[in-house]
CSV table of C-alpha atoms and ligand atoms in Angstrom, one decimal:
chain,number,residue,atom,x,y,z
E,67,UNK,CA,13.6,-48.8,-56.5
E,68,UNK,CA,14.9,-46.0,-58.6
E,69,UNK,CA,14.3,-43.0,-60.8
E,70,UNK,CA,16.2,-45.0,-63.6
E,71,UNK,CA,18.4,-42.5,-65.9
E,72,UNK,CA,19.6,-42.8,-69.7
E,73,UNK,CA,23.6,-42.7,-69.4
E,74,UNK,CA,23.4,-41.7,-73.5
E,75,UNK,CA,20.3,-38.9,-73.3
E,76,UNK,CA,20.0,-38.1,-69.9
E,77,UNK,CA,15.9,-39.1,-69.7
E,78,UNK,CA,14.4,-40.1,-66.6
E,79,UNK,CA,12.2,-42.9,-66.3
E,80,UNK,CA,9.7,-43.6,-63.6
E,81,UNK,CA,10.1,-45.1,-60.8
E,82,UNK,CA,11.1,-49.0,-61.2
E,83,UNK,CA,13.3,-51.9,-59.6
E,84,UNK,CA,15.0,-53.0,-62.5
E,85,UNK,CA,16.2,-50.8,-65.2
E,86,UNK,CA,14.3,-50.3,-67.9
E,87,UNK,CA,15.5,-52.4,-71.1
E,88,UNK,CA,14.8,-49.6,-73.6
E,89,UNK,CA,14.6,-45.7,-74.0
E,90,UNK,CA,12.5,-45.3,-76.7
E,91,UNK,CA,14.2,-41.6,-77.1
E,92,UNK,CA,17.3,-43.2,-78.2
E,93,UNK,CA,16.3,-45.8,-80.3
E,94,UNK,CA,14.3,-42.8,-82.0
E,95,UNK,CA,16.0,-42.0,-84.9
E,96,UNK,CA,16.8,-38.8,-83.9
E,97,UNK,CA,19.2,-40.3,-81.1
E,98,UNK,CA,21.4,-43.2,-80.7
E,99,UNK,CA,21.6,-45.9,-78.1
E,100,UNK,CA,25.2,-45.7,-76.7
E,101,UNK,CA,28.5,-47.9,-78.2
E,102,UNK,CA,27.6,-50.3,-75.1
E,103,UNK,CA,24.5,-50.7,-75.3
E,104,UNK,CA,21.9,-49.1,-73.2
E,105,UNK,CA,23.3,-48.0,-70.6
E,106,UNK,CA,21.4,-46.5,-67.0
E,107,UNK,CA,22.7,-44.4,-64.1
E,108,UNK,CA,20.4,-42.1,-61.3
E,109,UNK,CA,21.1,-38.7,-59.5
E,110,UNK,CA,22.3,-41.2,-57.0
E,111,UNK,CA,24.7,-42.4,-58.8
E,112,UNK,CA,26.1,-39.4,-60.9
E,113,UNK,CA,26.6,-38.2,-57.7
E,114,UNK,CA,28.8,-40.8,-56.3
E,115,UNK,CA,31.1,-40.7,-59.7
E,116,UNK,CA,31.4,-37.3,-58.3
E,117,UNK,CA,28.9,-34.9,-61.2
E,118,UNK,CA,28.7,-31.7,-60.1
E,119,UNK,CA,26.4,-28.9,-61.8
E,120,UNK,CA,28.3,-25.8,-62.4
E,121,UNK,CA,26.3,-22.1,-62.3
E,122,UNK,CA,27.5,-19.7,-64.4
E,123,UNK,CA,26.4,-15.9,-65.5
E,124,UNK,CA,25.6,-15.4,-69.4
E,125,UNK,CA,24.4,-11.8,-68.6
E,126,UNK,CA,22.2,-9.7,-66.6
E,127,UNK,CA,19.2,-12.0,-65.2
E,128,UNK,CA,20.3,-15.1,-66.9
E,129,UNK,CA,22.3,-17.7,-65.9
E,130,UNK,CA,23.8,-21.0,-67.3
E,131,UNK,CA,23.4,-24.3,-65.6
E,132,UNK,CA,25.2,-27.8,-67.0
E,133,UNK,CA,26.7,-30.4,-65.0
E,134,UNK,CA,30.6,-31.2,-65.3
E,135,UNK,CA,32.3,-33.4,-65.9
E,136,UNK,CA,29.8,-32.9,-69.4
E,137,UNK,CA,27.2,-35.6,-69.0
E,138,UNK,CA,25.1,-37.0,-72.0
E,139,UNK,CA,24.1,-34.6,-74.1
E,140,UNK,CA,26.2,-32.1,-72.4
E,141,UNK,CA,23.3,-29.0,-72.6
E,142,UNK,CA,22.8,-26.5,-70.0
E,143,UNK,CA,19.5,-25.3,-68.7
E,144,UNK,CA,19.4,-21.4,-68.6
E,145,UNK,CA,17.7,-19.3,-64.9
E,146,UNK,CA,15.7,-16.4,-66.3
E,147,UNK,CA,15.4,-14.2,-63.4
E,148,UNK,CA,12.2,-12.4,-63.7
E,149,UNK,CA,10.5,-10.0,-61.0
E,150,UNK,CA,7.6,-11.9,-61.6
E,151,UNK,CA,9.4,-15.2,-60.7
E,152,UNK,CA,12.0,-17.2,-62.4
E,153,UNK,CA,12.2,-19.4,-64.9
E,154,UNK,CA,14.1,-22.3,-65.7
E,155,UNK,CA,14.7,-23.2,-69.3
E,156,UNK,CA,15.7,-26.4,-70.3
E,157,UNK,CA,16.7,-28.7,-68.0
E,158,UNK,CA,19.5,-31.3,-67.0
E,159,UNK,CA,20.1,-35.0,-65.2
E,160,UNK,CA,21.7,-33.7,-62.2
E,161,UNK,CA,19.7,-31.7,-59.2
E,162,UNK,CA,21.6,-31.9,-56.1
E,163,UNK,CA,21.3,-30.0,-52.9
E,164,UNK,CA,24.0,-27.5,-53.4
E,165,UNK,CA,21.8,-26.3,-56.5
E,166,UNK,CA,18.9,-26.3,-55.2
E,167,UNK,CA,20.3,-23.8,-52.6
E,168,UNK,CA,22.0,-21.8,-55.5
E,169,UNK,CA,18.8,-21.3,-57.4
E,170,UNK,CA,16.9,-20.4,-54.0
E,171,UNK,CA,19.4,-17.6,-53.5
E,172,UNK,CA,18.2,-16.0,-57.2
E,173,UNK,CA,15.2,-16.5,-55.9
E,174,UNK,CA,13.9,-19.9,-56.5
E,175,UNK,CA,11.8,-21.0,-59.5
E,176,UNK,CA,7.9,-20.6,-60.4
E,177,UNK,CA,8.1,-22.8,-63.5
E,178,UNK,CA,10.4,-25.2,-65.5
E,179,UNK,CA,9.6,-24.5,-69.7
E,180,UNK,CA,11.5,-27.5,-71.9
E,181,UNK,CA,12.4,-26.9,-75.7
E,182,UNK,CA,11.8,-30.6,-76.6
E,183,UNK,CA,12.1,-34.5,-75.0
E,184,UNK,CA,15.8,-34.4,-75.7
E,185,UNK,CA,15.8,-31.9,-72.1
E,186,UNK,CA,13.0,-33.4,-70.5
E,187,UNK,CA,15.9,-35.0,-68.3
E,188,UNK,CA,15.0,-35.2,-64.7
E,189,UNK,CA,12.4,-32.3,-65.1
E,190,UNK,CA,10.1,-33.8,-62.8
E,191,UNK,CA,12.8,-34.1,-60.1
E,192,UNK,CA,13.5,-30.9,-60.1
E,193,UNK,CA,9.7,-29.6,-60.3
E,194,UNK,CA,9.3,-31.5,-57.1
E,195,UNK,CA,12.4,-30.1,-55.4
E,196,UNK,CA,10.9,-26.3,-56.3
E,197,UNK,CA,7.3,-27.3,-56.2
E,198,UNK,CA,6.4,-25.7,-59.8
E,199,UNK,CA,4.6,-26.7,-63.2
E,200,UNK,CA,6.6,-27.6,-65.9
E,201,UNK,CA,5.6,-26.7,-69.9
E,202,UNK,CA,5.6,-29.3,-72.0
E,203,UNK,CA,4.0,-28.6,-75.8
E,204,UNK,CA,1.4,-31.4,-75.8
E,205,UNK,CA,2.7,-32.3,-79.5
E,206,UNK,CA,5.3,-34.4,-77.6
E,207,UNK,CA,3.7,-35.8,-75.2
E,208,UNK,CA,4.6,-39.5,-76.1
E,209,UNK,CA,8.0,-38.8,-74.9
E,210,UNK,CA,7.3,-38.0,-71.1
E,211,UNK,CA,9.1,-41.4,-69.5
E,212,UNK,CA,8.2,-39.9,-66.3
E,213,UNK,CA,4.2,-39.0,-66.3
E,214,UNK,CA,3.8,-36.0,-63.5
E,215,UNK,CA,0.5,-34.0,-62.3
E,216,UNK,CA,3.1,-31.0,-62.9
E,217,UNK,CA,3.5,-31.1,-66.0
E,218,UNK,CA,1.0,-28.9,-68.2
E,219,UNK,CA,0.7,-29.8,-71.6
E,220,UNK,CA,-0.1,-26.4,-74.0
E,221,UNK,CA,-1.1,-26.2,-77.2
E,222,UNK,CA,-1.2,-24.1,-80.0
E,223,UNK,CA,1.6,-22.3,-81.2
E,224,UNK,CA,2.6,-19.6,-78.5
E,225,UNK,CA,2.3,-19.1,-74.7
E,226,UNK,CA,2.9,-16.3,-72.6
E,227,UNK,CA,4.4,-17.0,-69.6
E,228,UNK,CA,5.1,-13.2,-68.6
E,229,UNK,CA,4.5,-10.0,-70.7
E,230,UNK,CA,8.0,-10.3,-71.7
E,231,UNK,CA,8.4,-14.6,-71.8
E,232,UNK,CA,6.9,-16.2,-74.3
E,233,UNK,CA,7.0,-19.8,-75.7
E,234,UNK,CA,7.1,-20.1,-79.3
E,235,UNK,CA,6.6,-23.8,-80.7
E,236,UNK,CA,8.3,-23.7,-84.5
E,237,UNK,CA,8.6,-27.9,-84.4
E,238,UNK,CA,11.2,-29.0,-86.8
E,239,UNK,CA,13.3,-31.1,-84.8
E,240,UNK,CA,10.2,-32.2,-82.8
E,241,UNK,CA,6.7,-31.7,-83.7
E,242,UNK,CA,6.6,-29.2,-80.2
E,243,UNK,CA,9.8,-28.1,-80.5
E,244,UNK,CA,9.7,-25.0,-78.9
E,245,UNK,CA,11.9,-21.4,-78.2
E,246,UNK,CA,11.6,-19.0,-75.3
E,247,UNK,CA,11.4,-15.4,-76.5
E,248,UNK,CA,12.1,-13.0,-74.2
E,249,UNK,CA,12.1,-9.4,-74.9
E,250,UNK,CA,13.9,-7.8,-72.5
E,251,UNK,CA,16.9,-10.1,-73.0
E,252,UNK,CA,20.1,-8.4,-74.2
E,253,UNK,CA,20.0,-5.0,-72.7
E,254,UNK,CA,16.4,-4.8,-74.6
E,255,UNK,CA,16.9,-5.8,-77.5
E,256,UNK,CA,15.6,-9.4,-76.9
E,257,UNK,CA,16.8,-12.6,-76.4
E,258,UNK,CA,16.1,-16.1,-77.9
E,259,UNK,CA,16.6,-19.4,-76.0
E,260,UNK,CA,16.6,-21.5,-78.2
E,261,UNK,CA,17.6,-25.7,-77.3
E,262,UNK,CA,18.7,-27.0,-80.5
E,263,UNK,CA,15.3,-25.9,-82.4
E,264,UNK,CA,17.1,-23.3,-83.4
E,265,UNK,CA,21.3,-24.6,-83.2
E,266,UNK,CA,23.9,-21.8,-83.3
E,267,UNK,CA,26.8,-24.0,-85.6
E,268,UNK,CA,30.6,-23.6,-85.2
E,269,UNK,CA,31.2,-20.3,-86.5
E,270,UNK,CA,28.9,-18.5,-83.9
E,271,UNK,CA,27.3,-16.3,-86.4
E,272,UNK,CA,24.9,-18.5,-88.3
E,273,UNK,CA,22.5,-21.4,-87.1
E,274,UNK,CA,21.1,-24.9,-88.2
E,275,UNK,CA,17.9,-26.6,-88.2
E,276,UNK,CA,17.8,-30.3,-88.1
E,277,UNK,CA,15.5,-33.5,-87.8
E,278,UNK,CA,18.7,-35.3,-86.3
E,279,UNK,CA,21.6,-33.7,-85.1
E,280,UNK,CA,23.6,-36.7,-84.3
E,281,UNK,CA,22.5,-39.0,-87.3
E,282,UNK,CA,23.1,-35.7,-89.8
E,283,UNK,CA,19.0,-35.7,-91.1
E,284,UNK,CA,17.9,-32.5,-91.9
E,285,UNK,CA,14.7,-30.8,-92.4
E,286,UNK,CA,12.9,-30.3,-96.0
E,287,UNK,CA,12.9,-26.5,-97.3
E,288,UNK,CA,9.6,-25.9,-96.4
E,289,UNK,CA,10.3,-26.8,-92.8
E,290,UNK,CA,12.9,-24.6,-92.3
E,291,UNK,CA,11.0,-21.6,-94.4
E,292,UNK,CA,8.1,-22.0,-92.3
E,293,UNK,CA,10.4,-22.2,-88.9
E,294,UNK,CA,12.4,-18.7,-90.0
E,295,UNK,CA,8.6,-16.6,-90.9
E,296,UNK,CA,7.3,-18.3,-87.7
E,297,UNK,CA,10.3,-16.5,-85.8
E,298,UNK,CA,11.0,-13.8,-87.6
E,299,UNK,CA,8.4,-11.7,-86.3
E,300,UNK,CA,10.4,-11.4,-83.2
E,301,UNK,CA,13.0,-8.9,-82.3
E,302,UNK,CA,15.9,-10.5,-80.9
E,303,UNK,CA,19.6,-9.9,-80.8
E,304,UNK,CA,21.2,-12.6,-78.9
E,305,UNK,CA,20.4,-16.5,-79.5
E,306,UNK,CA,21.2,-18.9,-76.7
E,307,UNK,CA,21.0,-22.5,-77.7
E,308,UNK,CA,21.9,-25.6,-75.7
E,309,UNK,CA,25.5,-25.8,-74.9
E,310,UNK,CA,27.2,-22.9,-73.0
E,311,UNK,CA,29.5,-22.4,-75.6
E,312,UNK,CA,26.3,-22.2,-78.9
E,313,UNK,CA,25.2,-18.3,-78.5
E,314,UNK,CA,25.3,-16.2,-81.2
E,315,UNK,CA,25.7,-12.6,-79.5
E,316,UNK,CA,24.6,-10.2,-82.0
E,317,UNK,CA,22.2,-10.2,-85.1
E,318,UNK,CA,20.3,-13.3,-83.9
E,319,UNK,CA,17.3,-12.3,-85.9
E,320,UNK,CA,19.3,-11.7,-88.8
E,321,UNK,CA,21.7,-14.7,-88.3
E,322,UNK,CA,18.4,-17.2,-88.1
E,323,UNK,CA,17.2,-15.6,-91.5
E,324,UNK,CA,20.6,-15.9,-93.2
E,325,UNK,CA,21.2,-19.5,-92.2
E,326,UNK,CA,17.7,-20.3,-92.8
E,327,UNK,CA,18.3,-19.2,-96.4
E,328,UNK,CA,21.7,-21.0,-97.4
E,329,UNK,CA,19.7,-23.7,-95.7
E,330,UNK,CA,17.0,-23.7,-98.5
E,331,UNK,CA,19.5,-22.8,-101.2
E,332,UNK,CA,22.0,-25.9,-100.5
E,333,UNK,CA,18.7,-28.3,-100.6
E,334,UNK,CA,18.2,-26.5,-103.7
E,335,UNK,CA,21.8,-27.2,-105.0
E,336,UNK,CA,22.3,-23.7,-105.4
E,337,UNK,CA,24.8,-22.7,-102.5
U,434,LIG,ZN1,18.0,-42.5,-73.8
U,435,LIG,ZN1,17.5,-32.6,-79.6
């Protein structure tokens, strides 16, 4: 019996003998099944090939977790530290003992908040390793491959987890795709984490929306207009999307209405 895991997306499924002989996530169109065929693996076995997570600092009260070598999608979940208790943003395949201690020596967890199913990853592993509720936006609740009592499903467009954390769902890539505002991020200025709702592109100063990032399908106009009002009524300076290396370190609010502009304009033919 195992907690079967997608090699391509990183999803776990629930507890089974056999692999399963699909994930629905990549055979969705916004994800691919991989070159081989469908592949599975477990925390077991990333373990034994020798996965390790790495922890790393982005600034003051946040801090980067991915696993190396890079594994499936490759994103890193993000610790807020919060005096209230910490969050964990995002998530990954890999939770191993030496992590869990990490994370217990910034103070633990009180919750687990995922931008979309593409992270869901081994969320409920981890929940059960901290012992806290993990926020999931109920639009997507046909993705969960692993059904948990801790998962709460909210609805709605925005939850506040702490005066300063809130959840923002702008959809887009995924009918609950959702951001973490946090308004004390970046010295004060605020912070957006951001998964790849919101994608910081190449050049580190502008972002992308998208319906598929790997298949190349983007949004419609209105889509992307409606995902840069719904946001721009927050202050924030600093955007940190999936990968370590996507954050966009000044004039986030700014760079999200830019890019959602020559968005619109190159639908429009007019770039
Ligand atoms: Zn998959
Ligand atoms: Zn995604």
């Amino acid at each position: 019996m195992n907690y079967w895991i997608c090699a391509t997306c990183g999803t776990q499924f629930s507890l089974s003998e056999m692999a399963p002989e699909h994930c629905p996530i990549c055979e969705d169109q916004r994800q691919y099944v991989g070159h081989q065929g469908q592949e599975w693996t477990s925390i077991g076995l990333l373990q034994e090939k020798g996965y390790k997570n790495v922890v790393k600092q982005e600034e003051q009260d946040l801090i980067g977790v991915g696993i190396s070598p890079r594994f499936a999608i490759g994103q890193r979940a993000l610790l807020l530290r919060h005096e209230k208790g910490n969050v964990l943003w995002d998530c990954i395949s890999l939770v191993d003992d030496e992590t869990v201690a990490a994370i217990q020596e910034l103070g633990g967890l009180s919750a687990i908040a995922i931008s979309h199913p593409h992270y869901y990853s081994s969320m409920v592993t981890w929940s059960e390793k901290f012992n806290v509720p993990i926020y999931l936006h109920e639009a997507d609740r046909q993705w969960v491959m692993r059904p948990d009592e801790r998962i709460v499903f909210w609805s709605g467009e925005t939850l506040e987890l702490q005066e300063d954390i809130t959840l923002v769902r702008l959809g887009g890539h995924f009918p609950g795709g959702t951001v973490l505002h946090w308004s004390k991020g970046a010295e004060g200025k605020g912070a957006l984490l951001s998964g790849d709702i919101i994608y910081v592109v190449a050049d580190r100063h502008r972002v992308s929306f998208m319906y598929s990032y790997p298949n190349l399908i983007p949004l419609p106009a209105s889509e992307v207009g409606r995902i840069r009002d719904a946001i721009s009524s927050y202050q924030f300076e600093r955007i940190y999307a999936a990968w370590f290396e996507s954050i966009v370190a000044q004039d986030g609010r700014e760079a999200v209405i830019r890019s959602a502009n020559r968005y619109i304009a190159a639908l429009a033919g007019k770039l």
